[in-house]
Amino acid sequence: MSNHHVMGTATPKKDSYLVVDGCLINSFEPNLYSLNDIHKASGGSASKKPAFYLRTLTAKRILNALPGERWEKLHVIRGGVLQGTFASQELVFAYALWLSPDFYVRVLSNLPFISDLRNGEAK
């Protein structure tokens, strides 16, 4: 199975997109990324769905520790073209680590901010 395809149908903003292993990770609002797309990019193990991660004590503690309203950190869309679970970068990192350490490193290395730092283009 090839991971080189586009997930979902949203058009990400230039400054908020993320591509992991050739898979476009859709965004909702400027700073929320699709955990469903992250899950698919990781291989889509049935035991590692976003809903299972969000039930963990670690995920609950991270949500509580992050500043802001809950909807700014985690947003679930049911139905429609852009349905799924969208989370802040912090939750994306934590979810990626929960999926696997190797996948976590690949997610980090594909973040626009990290790429900009490597290329000397950080703002």
PDB file of C-alpha atoms in Angstrom:
ATOM      1  CA  MET A   1       0.000   0.000   0.000  1.00  0.00           C
ATOM      2  CA  SER A   2       1.458   3.335  -1.035  1.00  0.00           C
ATOM      3  CA  ASN A   3       1.366   6.261   1.351  1.00  0.00           C
ATOM      4  CA  HIS A   4       1.809   8.756  -1.482  1.00  0.00           C
ATOM      5  CA  HIS A   5      -1.663  10.195  -1.806  1.00  0.00           C
ATOM      6  CA  VAL A   6      -3.705  13.120  -0.589  1.00  0.00           C
ATOM      7  CA  MET A   7      -6.024  12.591   2.366  1.00  0.00           C
ATOM      8  CA  GLY A   8      -9.343  14.415   2.593  1.00  0.00           C
ATOM      9  CA  THR A   9     -10.474  17.363   0.552  1.00  0.00           C
ATOM     10  CA  ALA A  10      -9.544  20.462   2.523  1.00  0.00           C
ATOM     11  CA  THR A  11      -7.180  22.981   1.020  1.00  0.00           C
ATOM     12  CA  PRO A  12      -4.564  23.794   3.653  1.00  0.00           C
ATOM     13  CA  LYS A  13      -3.185  27.273   4.060  1.00  0.00           C
ATOM     14  CA  LYS A  14       0.465  27.657   3.019  1.00  0.00           C
ATOM     15  CA  ASP A  15       1.603  28.325   6.582  1.00  0.00           C
ATOM     16  CA  SER A  16      -0.454  25.591   8.227  1.00  0.00           C
ATOM     17  CA  TYR A  17       0.007  22.504   6.077  1.00  0.00           C
ATOM     18  CA  LEU A  18       1.769  19.337   7.087  1.00  0.00           C
ATOM     19  CA  VAL A  19       2.873  16.461   4.874  1.00  0.00           C
ATOM     20  CA  VAL A  20       4.034  13.201   6.454  1.00  0.00           C
ATOM     21  CA  ASP A  21       5.354  10.311   4.368  1.00  0.00           C
ATOM     22  CA  GLY A  22       3.810  11.889   1.266  1.00  0.00           C
ATOM     23  CA  CYS A  23       0.376  12.232   2.874  1.00  0.00           C
ATOM     24  CA  LEU A  24      -1.247  15.647   3.184  1.00  0.00           C
ATOM     25  CA  ILE A  25      -2.522  16.204   6.705  1.00  0.00           C
ATOM     26  CA  ASN A  26      -5.583  18.423   6.464  1.00  0.00           C
ATOM     27  CA  SER A  27      -5.937  21.409   8.728  1.00  0.00           C
ATOM     28  CA  PHE A  28      -8.976  23.092  10.221  1.00  0.00           C
ATOM     29  CA  GLU A  29      -8.512  26.687  11.209  1.00  0.00           C
ATOM     30  CA  PRO A  30      -4.886  27.778  11.182  1.00  0.00           C
ATOM     31  CA  ASN A  31      -3.521  25.535  13.943  1.00  0.00           C
ATOM     32  CA  LEU A  32      -5.571  22.339  14.105  1.00  0.00           C
ATOM     33  CA  TYR A  33      -4.476  19.233  12.191  1.00  0.00           C
ATOM     34  CA  SER A  34      -6.409  16.070  11.333  1.00  0.00           C
ATOM     35  CA  LEU A  35      -5.608  13.235  13.716  1.00  0.00           C
ATOM     36  CA  ASN A  36      -7.473  10.957  11.300  1.00  0.00           C
ATOM     37  CA  ASP A  37      -4.992  11.834   8.537  1.00  0.00           C
ATOM     38  CA  ILE A  38      -2.079  11.365  10.968  1.00  0.00           C
ATOM     39  CA  HIS A  39      -3.497   7.928  11.817  1.00  0.00           C
ATOM     40  CA  LYS A  40      -3.745   6.992   8.113  1.00  0.00           C
ATOM     41  CA  ALA A  41      -0.213   8.261   7.408  1.00  0.00           C
ATOM     42  CA  SER A  42       1.114   6.066  10.222  1.00  0.00           C
ATOM     43  CA  GLY A  43      -0.358   2.948   8.643  1.00  0.00           C
ATOM     44  CA  GLY A  44      -3.836   3.066  10.142  1.00  0.00           C
ATOM     45  CA  SER A  45      -3.594   0.414  12.849  1.00  0.00           C
ATOM     46  CA  ALA A  46      -7.104  -0.359  14.140  1.00  0.00           C
ATOM     47  CA  SER A  47      -5.860  -0.284  17.738  1.00  0.00           C
ATOM     48  CA  LYS A  48      -4.341   3.207  17.374  1.00  0.00           C
ATOM     49  CA  LYS A  49      -7.331   5.284  16.232  1.00  0.00           C
ATOM     50  CA  PRO A  50      -7.496   8.902  17.463  1.00  0.00           C
ATOM     51  CA  ALA A  51     -10.502   8.140  19.682  1.00  0.00           C
ATOM     52  CA  PHE A  52      -8.479   5.545  21.602  1.00  0.00           C
ATOM     53  CA  TYR A  53      -5.617   7.983  22.167  1.00  0.00           C
ATOM     54  CA  LEU A  54      -7.941  10.765  23.320  1.00  0.00           C
ATOM     55  CA  ARG A  55      -9.294   8.456  26.035  1.00  0.00           C
ATOM     56  CA  THR A  56      -5.838   8.037  27.576  1.00  0.00           C
ATOM     57  CA  LEU A  57      -4.878   9.816  30.770  1.00  0.00           C
ATOM     58  CA  THR A  58      -1.913  11.392  28.978  1.00  0.00           C
ATOM     59  CA  ALA A  59      -4.131  12.975  26.309  1.00  0.00           C
ATOM     60  CA  LYS A  60      -6.541  14.279  28.948  1.00  0.00           C
ATOM     61  CA  ARG A  61      -3.676  15.789  30.941  1.00  0.00           C
ATOM     62  CA  ILE A  62      -2.191  17.452  27.861  1.00  0.00           C
ATOM     63  CA  LEU A  63      -5.591  18.940  26.966  1.00  0.00           C
ATOM     64  CA  ASN A  64      -5.937  20.324  30.490  1.00  0.00           C
ATOM     65  CA  ALA A  65      -2.380  21.687  30.545  1.00  0.00           C
ATOM     66  CA  LEU A  66      -2.627  23.569  27.252  1.00  0.00           C
ATOM     67  CA  PRO A  67      -3.824  27.173  27.499  1.00  0.00           C
ATOM     68  CA  GLY A  68      -7.028  28.293  25.819  1.00  0.00           C
ATOM     69  CA  GLU A  69     -10.483  26.926  25.284  1.00  0.00           C
ATOM     70  CA  ARG A  70     -10.952  23.234  24.534  1.00  0.00           C
ATOM     71  CA  TRP A  71     -12.185  23.942  20.964  1.00  0.00           C
ATOM     72  CA  GLU A  72      -8.894  25.758  20.268  1.00  0.00           C
ATOM     73  CA  LYS A  73      -6.981  22.555  21.093  1.00  0.00           C
ATOM     74  CA  LEU A  74      -9.349  19.834  19.895  1.00  0.00           C
ATOM     75  CA  HIS A  75     -12.268  20.045  17.492  1.00  0.00           C
ATOM     76  CA  VAL A  76     -14.412  17.145  16.266  1.00  0.00           C
ATOM     77  CA  ILE A  77     -16.440  17.570  13.073  1.00  0.00           C
ATOM     78  CA  ARG A  78     -19.156  14.983  12.486  1.00  0.00           C
ATOM     79  CA  GLY A  79     -20.446  14.710   8.931  1.00  0.00           C
ATOM     80  CA  GLY A  80     -19.779  16.881   5.939  1.00  0.00           C
ATOM     81  CA  VAL A  81     -16.810  17.114   3.635  1.00  0.00           C
ATOM     82  CA  LEU A  82     -14.204  17.850   6.301  1.00  0.00           C
ATOM     83  CA  GLN A  83     -15.221  15.477   9.066  1.00  0.00           C
ATOM     84  CA  GLY A  84     -12.763  14.176  11.600  1.00  0.00           C
ATOM     85  CA  THR A  85     -10.834  15.000  14.742  1.00  0.00           C
ATOM     86  CA  PHE A  86      -8.588  18.056  14.544  1.00  0.00           C
ATOM     87  CA  ALA A  87      -6.001  18.832  17.201  1.00  0.00           C
ATOM     88  CA  SER A  88      -3.327  21.361  18.099  1.00  0.00           C
ATOM     89  CA  GLN A  89       0.302  20.702  17.190  1.00  0.00           C
ATOM     90  CA  GLU A  90       1.032  19.686  20.778  1.00  0.00           C
ATOM     91  CA  LEU A  91      -1.635  16.983  20.622  1.00  0.00           C
ATOM     92  CA  VAL A  92      -0.455  15.939  17.154  1.00  0.00           C
ATOM     93  CA  PHE A  93       3.067  15.440  18.552  1.00  0.00           C
ATOM     94  CA  ALA A  94       1.792  13.477  21.527  1.00  0.00           C
ATOM     95  CA  TYR A  95      -0.465  11.334  19.322  1.00  0.00           C
ATOM     96  CA  ALA A  96       2.395  10.659  16.893  1.00  0.00           C
ATOM     97  CA  LEU A  97       4.624   9.553  19.782  1.00  0.00           C
ATOM     98  CA  TRP A  98       1.839   7.276  21.062  1.00  0.00           C
ATOM     99  CA  LEU A  99       1.603   5.753  17.572  1.00  0.00           C
ATOM    100  CA  SER A 100       5.354   5.037  17.427  1.00  0.00           C
ATOM    101  CA  PRO A 101       8.653   6.799  18.195  1.00  0.00           C
ATOM    102  CA  ASP A 102       9.814   6.423  14.570  1.00  0.00           C
ATOM    103  CA  PHE A 103       6.611   7.989  13.263  1.00  0.00           C
ATOM    104  CA  TYR A 104       6.924  10.808  15.821  1.00  0.00           C
ATOM    105  CA  VAL A 105      10.374  11.687  14.459  1.00  0.00           C
ATOM    106  CA  ARG A 106       9.008  11.713  10.892  1.00  0.00           C
ATOM    107  CA  VAL A 107       6.164  14.035  11.936  1.00  0.00           C
ATOM    108  CA  LEU A 108       8.585  16.434  13.642  1.00  0.00           C
ATOM    109  CA  SER A 109      10.908  16.504  10.663  1.00  0.00           C
ATOM    110  CA  ASN A 110       8.049  17.449   8.327  1.00  0.00           C
ATOM    111  CA  LEU A 111       6.689  20.425  10.239  1.00  0.00           C
ATOM    112  CA  PRO A 112       6.934  23.684   8.278  1.00  0.00           C
ATOM    113  CA  PHE A 113       8.571  25.460  11.241  1.00  0.00           C
ATOM    114  CA  ILE A 114      11.251  22.774  11.583  1.00  0.00           C
ATOM    115  CA  SER A 115      11.903  22.857   7.822  1.00  0.00           C
ATOM    116  CA  ASP A 116      12.185  26.656   7.928  1.00  0.00           C
ATOM    117  CA  LEU A 117      14.738  26.417  10.756  1.00  0.00           C
ATOM    118  CA  ARG A 118      16.818  23.940   8.759  1.00  0.00           C
ATOM    119  CA  ASN A 119      16.727  26.224   5.721  1.00  0.00           C
ATOM    120  CA  GLY A 120      17.476  29.388   7.706  1.00  0.00           C
ATOM    121  CA  GLU A 121      14.044  30.823   6.902  1.00  0.00           C
ATOM    122  CA  ALA A 122      12.522  30.952  10.401  1.00  0.00           C
ATOM    123  CA  LYS A 123      10.603  34.105  11.189  1.00  0.00           C
TER     124      LYS A 123
END
